[in-house]
Coordinates of C-alpha atoms in Angstrom, one line a residue:
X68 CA 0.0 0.0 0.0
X69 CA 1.0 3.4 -0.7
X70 CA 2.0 6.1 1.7
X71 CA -1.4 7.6 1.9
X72 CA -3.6 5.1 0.2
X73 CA -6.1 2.8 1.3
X74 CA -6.6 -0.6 -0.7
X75 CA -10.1 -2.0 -0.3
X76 CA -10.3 -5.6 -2.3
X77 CA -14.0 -5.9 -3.3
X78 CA -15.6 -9.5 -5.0
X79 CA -18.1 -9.1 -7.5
X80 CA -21.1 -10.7 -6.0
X81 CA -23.3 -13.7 -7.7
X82 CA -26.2 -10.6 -7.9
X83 CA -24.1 -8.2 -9.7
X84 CA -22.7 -10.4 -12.2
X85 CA -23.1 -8.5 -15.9
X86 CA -23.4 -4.7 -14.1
X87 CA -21.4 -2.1 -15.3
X88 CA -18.3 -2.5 -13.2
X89 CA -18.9 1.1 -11.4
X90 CA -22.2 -0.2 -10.2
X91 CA -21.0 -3.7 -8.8
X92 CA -17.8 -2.7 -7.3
X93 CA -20.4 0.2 -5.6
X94 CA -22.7 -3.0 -4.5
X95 CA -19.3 -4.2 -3.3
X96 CA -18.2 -1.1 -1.4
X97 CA -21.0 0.3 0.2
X98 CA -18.5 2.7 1.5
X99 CA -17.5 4.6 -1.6
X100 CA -20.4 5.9 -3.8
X101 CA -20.7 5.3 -7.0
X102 CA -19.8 8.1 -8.9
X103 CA -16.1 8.0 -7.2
X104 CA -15.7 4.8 -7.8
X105 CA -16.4 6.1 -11.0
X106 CA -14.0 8.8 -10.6
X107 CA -11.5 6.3 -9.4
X108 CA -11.7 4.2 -12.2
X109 CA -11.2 6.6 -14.3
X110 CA -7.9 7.8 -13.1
X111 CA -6.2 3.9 -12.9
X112 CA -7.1 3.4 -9.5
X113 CA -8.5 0.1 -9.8
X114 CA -7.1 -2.8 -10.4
X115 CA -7.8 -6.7 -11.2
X116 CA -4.7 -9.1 -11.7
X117 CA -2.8 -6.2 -11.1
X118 CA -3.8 -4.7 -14.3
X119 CA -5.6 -1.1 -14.2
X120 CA -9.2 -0.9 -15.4
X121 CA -10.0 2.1 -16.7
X122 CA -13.7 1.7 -18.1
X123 CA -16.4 1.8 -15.7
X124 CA -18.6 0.6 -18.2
X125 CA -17.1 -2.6 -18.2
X126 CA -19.3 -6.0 -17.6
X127 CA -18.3 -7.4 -13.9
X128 CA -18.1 -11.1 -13.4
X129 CA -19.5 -13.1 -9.7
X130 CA -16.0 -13.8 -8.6
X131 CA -13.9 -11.3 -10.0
X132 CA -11.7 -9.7 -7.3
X133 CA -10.6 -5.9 -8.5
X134 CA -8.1 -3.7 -5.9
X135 CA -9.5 -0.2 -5.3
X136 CA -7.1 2.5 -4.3
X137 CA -8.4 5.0 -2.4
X138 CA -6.5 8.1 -1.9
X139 CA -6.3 9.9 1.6
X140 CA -8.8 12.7 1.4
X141 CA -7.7 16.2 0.7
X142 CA -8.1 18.3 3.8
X143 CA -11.5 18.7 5.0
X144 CA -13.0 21.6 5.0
X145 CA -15.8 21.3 7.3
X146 CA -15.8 23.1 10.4
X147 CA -15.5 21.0 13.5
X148 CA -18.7 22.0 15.9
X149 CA -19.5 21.6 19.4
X150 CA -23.2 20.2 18.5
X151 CA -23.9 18.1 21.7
X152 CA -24.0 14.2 20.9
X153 CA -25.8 11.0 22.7
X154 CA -23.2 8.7 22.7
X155 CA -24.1 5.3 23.2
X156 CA -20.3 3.5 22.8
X157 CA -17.1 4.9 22.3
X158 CA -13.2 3.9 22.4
X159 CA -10.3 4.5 20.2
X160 CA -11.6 2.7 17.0
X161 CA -15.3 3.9 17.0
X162 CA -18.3 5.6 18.0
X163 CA -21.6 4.5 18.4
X164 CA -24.3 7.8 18.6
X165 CA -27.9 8.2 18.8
X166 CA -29.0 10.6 16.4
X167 CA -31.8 13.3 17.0
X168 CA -34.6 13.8 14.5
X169 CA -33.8 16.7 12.4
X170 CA -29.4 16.1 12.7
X171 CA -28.1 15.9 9.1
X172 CA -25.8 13.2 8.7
X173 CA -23.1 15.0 6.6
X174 CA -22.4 18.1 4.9
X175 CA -24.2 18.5 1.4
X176 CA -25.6 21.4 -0.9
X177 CA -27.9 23.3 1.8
X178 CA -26.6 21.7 4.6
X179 CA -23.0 23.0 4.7
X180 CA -22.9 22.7 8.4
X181 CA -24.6 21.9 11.8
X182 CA -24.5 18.1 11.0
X183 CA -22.8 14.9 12.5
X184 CA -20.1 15.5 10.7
X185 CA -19.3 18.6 12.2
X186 CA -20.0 17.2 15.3
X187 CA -17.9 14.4 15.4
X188 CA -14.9 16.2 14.0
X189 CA -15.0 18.2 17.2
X190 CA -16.0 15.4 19.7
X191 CA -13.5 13.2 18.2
X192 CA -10.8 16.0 17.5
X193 CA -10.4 15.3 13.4
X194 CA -9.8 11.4 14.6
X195 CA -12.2 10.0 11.9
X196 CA -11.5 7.7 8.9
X197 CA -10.4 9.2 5.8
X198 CA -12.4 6.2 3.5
X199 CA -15.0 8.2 3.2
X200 CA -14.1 11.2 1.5
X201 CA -13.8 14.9 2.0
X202 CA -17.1 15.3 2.8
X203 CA -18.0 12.3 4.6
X204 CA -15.3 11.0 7.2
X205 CA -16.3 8.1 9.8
X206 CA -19.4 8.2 7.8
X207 CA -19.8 4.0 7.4
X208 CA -23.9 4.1 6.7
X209 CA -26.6 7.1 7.5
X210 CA -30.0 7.2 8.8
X211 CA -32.2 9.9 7.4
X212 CA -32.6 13.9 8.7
X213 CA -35.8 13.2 10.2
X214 CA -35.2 9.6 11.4
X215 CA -33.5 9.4 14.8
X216 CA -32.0 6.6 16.7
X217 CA -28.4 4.8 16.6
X218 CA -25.6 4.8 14.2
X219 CA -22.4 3.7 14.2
X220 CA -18.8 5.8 12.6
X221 CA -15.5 4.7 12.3
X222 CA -12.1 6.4 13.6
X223 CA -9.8 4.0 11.4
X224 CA -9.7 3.1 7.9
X225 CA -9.0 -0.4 9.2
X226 CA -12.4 -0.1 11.3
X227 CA -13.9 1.4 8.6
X228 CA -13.3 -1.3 6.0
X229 CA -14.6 -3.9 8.8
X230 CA -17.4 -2.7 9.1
X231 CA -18.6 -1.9 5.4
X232 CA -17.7 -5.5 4.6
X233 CA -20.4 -6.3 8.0
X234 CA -22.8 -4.2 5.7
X235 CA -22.1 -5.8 2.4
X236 CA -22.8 -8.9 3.8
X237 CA -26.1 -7.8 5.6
X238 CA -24.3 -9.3 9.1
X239 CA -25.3 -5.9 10.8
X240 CA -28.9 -6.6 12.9
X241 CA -30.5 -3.0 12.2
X242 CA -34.1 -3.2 13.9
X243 CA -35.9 0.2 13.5
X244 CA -39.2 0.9 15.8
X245 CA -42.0 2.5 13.6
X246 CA -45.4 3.6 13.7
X247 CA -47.6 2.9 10.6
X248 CA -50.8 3.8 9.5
X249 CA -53.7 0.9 9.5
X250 CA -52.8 -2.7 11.2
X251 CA -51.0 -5.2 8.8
X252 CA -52.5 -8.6 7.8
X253 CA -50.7 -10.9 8.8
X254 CA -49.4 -9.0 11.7
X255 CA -45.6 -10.1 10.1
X256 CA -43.9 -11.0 7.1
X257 CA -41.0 -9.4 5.1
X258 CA -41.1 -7.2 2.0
X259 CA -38.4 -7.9 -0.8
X260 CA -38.7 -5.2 -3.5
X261 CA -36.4 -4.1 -5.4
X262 CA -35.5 -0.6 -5.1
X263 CA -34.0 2.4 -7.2
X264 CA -34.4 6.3 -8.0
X265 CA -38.0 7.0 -8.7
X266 CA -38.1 7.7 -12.9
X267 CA -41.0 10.1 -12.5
X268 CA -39.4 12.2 -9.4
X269 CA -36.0 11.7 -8.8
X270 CA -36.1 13.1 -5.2
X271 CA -38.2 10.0 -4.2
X272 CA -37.5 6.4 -3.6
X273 CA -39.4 3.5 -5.7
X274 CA -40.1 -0.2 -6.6
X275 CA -38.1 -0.5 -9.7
X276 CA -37.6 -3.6 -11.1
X277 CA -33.6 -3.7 -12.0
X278 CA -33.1 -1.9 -8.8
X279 CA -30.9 -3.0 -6.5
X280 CA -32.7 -5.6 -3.8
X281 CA -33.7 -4.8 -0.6
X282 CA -35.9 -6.9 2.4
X283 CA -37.2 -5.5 5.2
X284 CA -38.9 -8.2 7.8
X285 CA -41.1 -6.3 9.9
X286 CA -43.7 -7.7 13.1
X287 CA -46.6 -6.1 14.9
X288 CA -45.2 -5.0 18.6
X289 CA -48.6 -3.0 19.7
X290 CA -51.9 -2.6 18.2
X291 CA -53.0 0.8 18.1
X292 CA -56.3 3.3 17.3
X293 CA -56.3 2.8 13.4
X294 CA -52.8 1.8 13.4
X295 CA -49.3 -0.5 15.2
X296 CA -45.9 -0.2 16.3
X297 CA -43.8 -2.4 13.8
X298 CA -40.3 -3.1 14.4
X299 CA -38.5 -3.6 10.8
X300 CA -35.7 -5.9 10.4
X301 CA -33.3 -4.8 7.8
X302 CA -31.8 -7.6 5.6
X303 CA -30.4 -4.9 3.2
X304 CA -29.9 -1.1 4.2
X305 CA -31.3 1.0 0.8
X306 CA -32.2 4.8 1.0
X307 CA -35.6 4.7 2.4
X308 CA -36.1 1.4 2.3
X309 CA -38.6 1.4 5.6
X310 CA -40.4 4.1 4.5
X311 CA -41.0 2.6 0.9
X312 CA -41.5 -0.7 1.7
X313 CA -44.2 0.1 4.7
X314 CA -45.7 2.6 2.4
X315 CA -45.8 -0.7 -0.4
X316 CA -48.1 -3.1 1.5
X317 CA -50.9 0.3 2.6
X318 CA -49.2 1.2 5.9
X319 CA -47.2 4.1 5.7
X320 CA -45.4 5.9 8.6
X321 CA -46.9 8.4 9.9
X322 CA -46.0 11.7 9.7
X323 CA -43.8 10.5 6.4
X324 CA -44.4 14.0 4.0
X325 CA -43.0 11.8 1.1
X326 CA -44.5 8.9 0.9
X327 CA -47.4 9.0 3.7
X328 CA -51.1 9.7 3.5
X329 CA -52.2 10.7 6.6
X330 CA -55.4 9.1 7.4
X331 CA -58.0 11.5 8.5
X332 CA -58.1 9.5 11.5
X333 CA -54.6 10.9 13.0
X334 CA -54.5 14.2 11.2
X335 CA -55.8 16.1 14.0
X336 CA -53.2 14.0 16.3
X337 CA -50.4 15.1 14.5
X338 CA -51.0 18.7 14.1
X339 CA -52.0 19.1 17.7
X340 CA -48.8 17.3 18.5
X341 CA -47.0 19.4 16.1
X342 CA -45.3 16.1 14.4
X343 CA -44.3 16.7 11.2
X344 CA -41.5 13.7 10.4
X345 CA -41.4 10.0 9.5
X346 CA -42.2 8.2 12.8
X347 CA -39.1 5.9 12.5
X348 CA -36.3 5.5 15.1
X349 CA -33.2 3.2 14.5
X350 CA -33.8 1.6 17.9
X351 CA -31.4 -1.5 17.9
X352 CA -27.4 -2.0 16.0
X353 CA -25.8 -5.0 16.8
X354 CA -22.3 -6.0 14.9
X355 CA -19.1 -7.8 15.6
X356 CA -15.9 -4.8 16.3
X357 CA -14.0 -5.0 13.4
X358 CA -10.7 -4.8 15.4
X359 CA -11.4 -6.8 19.2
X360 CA -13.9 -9.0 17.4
X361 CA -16.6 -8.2 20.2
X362 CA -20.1 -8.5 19.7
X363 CA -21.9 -5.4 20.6
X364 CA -25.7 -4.6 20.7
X365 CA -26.9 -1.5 21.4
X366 CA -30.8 -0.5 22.4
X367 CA -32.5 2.4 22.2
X368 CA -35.6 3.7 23.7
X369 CA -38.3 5.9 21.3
X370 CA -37.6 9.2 21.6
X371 CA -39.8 11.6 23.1
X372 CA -41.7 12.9 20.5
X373 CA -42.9 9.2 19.3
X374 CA -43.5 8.2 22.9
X375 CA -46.2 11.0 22.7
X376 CA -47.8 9.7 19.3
X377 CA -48.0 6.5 20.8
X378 CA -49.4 7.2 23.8
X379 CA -52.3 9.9 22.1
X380 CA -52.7 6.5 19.8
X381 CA -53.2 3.6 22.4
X382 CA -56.0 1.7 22.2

């Protein structure tokens, strides 16, 4: 390895064979989007046999195993900010936070600052792995603005690494608490639907077929007035996958403004309660420490605003 380079060796999985290799190796490093990969590909940074490849268009093969070298990022320039932080584990290799509804995860066009980002640069005093670019360091996998609840981010490259090949192979137990519109029938089951940018609103989530897969399990916890508490089970970890999936089988979240319809049941409920987000909280993370080889497992409880909606909702 290069002074200053990180080498990630990705497999082309049995799902990805014949995808444009930019897409696969993205499957295959969930850690490095796929337009860098792009990027990277581009300028001779991957490599299979030892020989560059230098067309990301190129068919991928199950089995093929291509080096990606990942330069160390250019000095960030976001601003390290002392935004208070639940932290739920913590020691030299990683941190383990619960998020607040309405924390950004990292720093994008109209969000240039006040996100976890920024706060973990100056919590964890620029300690943070570089494999995520500029933008993005620590930053392993994301839970969305308005969703709260646990996440974990990385302070080594080597942690890093370990724990995006935990995600690639769906070994991380993510269990989310949400509250759906309507009762499902049968009170458990799993969605597995395939999901990609919408092609009629790009800003939205959808059931594509050619999209990449994605299976959420979920189970009644608690019956409630026109509606339950489901707890989802991710198998795969896709943008919105909860919300879309729920939304799929006729029971949105609640409070979703994207892809809910509030029944007029709880209308009145929310706007009393002023709750205007996707009633969704990451409540459980378990995964194996990529460097002690520990198995953690984290809990936590529904945050206060969703404690309220439930309790205005009991039967």
């Amino acid at each position: 390895m290069d002074r200053g380079v990180s080498i990630i060796e990705a497999t082309i999985a049995a799902g990805s064979d014949g995808w444009r290799l930019d897409r696969a190796l993205a499957e295959a490093v969930p850690t490095l989007s796929r337009e860098r990969l792009k990027v990277l590909i581009n300028a001779g940074q991957v490599a299979r046999e030892a020989t560059a490849v230098r067309d990301p268009a190129r068919r991928a093969k199950a089995g093929e195993v291509y080096r990606v070298a990942v330069p160390a990022p250019t000095p960030a320039h976001n601003e390290a900010q002392d935004i208070p932080l639940v932290v739920a584990y913590e020691d030299e290799h990683l941190i383990v936070i619960d998020k607040p509804a309405g924390l950004v995860v990292h720093p994008a066009a109209g969000n240039l600052d006040g996100t976890l980002v920024n706060a973990l640069l100056h919590h964890c005093g620029g300690s943070l792995s570089g494999i995520g670019g500029v933008a993005r360091p620590g930053i392993v996998h994301r839970i969305d603005k308005d969703t709260s609840g646990l996440m974990v981010a990385a302070k080594t490259d080597r942690t890093h690494e370990g724990l995006a090949r935990q995600f690639a192979a769906h070994s991380i137990d993510r269990r989310y608490r949400a509250i759906v519109g309507g009762r499902p029938v049968p009170p458990s089951g799993s969605v597995d639907a395939p999901l990609a940018r919408s092609p009629v609103n790009r800003k939205k989530v959808a059931i594509v077929a050619g999209g990449k897969r994605a299976v959420t399990h979920y189970r009644t916890m608690e019956p409630l007035r026109d509606g339950a508490v489901v707890e989802c089970r991710l198998e795969t970890g896709r943008t919105h996958q909860v919300r879309v999936h729920m939304a799929s089988i006729g029971h949105a979240l609640l409070g979703d403004p994207v892809y809910g319809r509030t029944k007029q049941a709880h209308k009145a409920v929310l706007e009393t309660l002023g709750f205007r987000r996707q009633a969704l909280h990451a409540a459980h993370l378990g995964f194996i420490h990529p460097i002690t080889g520990a198995a953690l497992a984290f809990e936590s409880a529904m945050p206060p605003d969703m404690q309220e909606l439930f309790s205005q909702l009991i039967v």
